[in-house]
XYZ file of C-alpha atoms in Angstrom:
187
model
C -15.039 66.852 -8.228
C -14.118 66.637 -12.092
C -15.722 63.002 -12.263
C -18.822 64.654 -10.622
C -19.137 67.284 -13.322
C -18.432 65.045 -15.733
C -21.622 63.082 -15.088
C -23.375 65.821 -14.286
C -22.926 66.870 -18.184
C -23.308 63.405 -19.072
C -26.867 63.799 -17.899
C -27.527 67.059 -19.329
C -26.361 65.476 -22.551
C -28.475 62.782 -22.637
C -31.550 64.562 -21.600
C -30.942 67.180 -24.443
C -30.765 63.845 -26.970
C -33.751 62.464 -25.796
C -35.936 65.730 -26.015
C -34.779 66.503 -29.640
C -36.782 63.767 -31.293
C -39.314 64.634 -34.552
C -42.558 65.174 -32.838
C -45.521 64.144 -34.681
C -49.110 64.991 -34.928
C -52.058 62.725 -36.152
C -52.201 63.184 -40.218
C -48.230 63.711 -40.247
C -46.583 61.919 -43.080
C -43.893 60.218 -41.911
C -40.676 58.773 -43.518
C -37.823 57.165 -41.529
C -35.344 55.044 -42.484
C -37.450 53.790 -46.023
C -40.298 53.548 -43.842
C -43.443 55.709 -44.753
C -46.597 56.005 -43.838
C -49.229 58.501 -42.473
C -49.371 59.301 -38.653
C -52.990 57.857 -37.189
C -52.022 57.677 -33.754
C -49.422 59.540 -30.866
C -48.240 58.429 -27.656
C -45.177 60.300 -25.722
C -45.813 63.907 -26.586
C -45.924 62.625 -30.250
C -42.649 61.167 -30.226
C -44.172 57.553 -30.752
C -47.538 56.680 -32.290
C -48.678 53.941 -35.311
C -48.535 55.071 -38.950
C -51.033 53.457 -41.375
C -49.145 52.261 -44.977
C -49.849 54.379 -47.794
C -51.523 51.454 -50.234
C -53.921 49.025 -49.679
C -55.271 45.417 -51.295
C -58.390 42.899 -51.152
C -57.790 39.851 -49.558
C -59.416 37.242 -47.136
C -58.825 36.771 -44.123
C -58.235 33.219 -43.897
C -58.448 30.948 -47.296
C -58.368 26.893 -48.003
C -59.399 23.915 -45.701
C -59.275 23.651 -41.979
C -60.531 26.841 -41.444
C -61.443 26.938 -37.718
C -60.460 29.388 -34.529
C -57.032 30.196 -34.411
C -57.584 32.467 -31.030
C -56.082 36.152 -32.454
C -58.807 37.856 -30.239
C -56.817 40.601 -28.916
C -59.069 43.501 -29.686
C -55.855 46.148 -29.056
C -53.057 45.012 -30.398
C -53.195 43.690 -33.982
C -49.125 42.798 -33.368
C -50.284 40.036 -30.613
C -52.620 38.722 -33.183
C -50.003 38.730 -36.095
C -47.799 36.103 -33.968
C -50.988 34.013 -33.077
C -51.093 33.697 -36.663
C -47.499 33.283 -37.638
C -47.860 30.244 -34.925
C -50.046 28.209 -37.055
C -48.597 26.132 -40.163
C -48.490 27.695 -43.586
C -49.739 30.912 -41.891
C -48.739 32.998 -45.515
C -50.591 30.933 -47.448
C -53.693 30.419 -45.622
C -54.052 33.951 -43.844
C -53.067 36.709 -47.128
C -54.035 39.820 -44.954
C -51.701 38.821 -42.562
C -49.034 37.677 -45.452
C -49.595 41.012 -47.342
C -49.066 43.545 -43.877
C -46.262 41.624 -43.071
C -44.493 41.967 -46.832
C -44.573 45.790 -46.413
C -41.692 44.824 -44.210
C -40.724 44.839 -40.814
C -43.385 45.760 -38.112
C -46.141 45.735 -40.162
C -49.613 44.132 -39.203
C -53.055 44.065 -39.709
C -54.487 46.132 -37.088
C -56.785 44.951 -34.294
C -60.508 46.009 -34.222
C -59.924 48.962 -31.754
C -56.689 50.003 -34.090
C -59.544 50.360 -36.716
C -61.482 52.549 -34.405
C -58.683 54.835 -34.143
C -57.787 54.634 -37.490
C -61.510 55.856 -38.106
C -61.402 58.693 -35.509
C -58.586 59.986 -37.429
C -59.383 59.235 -40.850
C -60.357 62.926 -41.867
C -56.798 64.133 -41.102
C -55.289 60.633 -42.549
C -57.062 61.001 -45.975
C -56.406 64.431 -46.543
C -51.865 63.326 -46.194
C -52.831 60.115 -48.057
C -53.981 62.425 -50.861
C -51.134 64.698 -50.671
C -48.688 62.344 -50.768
C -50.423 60.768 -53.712
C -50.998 57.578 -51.779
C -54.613 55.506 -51.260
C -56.949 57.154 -49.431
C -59.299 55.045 -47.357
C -62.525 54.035 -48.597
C -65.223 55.997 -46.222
C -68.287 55.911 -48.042
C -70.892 52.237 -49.111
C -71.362 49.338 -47.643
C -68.239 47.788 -50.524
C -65.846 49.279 -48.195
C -65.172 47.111 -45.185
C -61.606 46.321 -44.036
C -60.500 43.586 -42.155
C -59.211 43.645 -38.816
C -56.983 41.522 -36.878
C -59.381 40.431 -34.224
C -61.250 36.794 -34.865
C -65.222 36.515 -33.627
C -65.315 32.471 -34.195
C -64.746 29.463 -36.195
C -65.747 31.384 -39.725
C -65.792 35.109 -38.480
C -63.727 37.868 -37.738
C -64.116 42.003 -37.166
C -64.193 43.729 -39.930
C -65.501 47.290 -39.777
C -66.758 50.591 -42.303
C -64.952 53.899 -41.565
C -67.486 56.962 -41.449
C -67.853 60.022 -40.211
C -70.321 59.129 -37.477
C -68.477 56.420 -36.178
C -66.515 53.160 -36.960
C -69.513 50.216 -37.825
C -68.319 47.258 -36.480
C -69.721 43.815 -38.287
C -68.280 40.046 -38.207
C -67.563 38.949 -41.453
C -67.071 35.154 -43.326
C -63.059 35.001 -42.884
C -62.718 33.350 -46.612
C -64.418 36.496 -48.225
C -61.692 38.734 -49.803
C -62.143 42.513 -48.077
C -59.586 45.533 -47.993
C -56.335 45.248 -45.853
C -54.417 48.029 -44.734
C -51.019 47.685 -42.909
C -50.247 49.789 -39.691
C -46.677 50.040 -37.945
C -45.817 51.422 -34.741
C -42.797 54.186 -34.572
């Protein structure tokens, strides 16, 4: 009977860890363990979600010779394209947006085309913490602004995309031509 209401608390235990996680909300800063960022997506009640770094830089995509397909199509999961990339020989020096996610430490990557989307459905709430905490704020207005995603279109292409209020505008772009990068992380 004592062994039965010891497990019995066990379990009440546990469940009262698991339910007394930070709960976030979309435009949440966050800051774990050294890791900061601003909340763009939730999953779990809030509990999980992707954060979107704080800072931002012009790169290409892909840069010197032999640039050809690689195949980091995934359109949802800019992670799965990150190890296409880190697959293919000298991957930091011929793909910097990839290099420069992945420097901002670990689980960082440049975010597939419909992590952009959400990024963009959000990006009201996520520039208004960026500016709070002093950070970048994304660049939402001119055709100067694109940012690269993840996801590769062909041999010299790959999504890159405008965030606006009416919508995210989608467009292939040369992969050599230097656009902004901005690093997203799951939590």
């Amino acid at each position: 009977m004592l062994m039965k209401r010891m497990k019995c608390l066990l379990y009440v235990c546990l469940a009262a860890l698991v339910g007394c996680g930070t709960k976030y909300s979309v435009g949440d800063y966050y800051e774990v363990e050294g890791v900061r960022g601003v909340v763009f997506s939730v999953t779990d009640g809030g509990r999980h979600g992707k954060i979107l770094s704080l800072d931002e830089t012009s790169l290409p995509w892909q840069k010197g010779r032999g640039i050809n397909v690689v195949g980091a199509a995934d359109q949802a999961d800019g992670a799965a394209n990150l190890e296409v990339i880190k697959s293919q020989p000298d991957w930091q020096e011929r793909f910097p947006a990839f290099a420069w996610c992945v420097e901002q430490g670990e689980g960082w990557y440049l975010p597939a085309v419909n992590e952009m989307a959400e990024i963009n459905a959000s990006h009201e709430a996520v520039n208004a913490a960026l500016v709070a905490a002093q950070a970048t704020p994304l660049e939402t207005q001119g055709v100067t602004f694109l940012y690269w995603s993840s996801t590769e279109t062909g041999k010299y292409g790959a999504s890159g995309g405008w965030l606006y209020s009416k919508g995210f505008e989608l467009s292939e772009e040369i992969k050599n031509y230097s656009q902004h990068v901005r690093a997203v992380r799951a939590f």
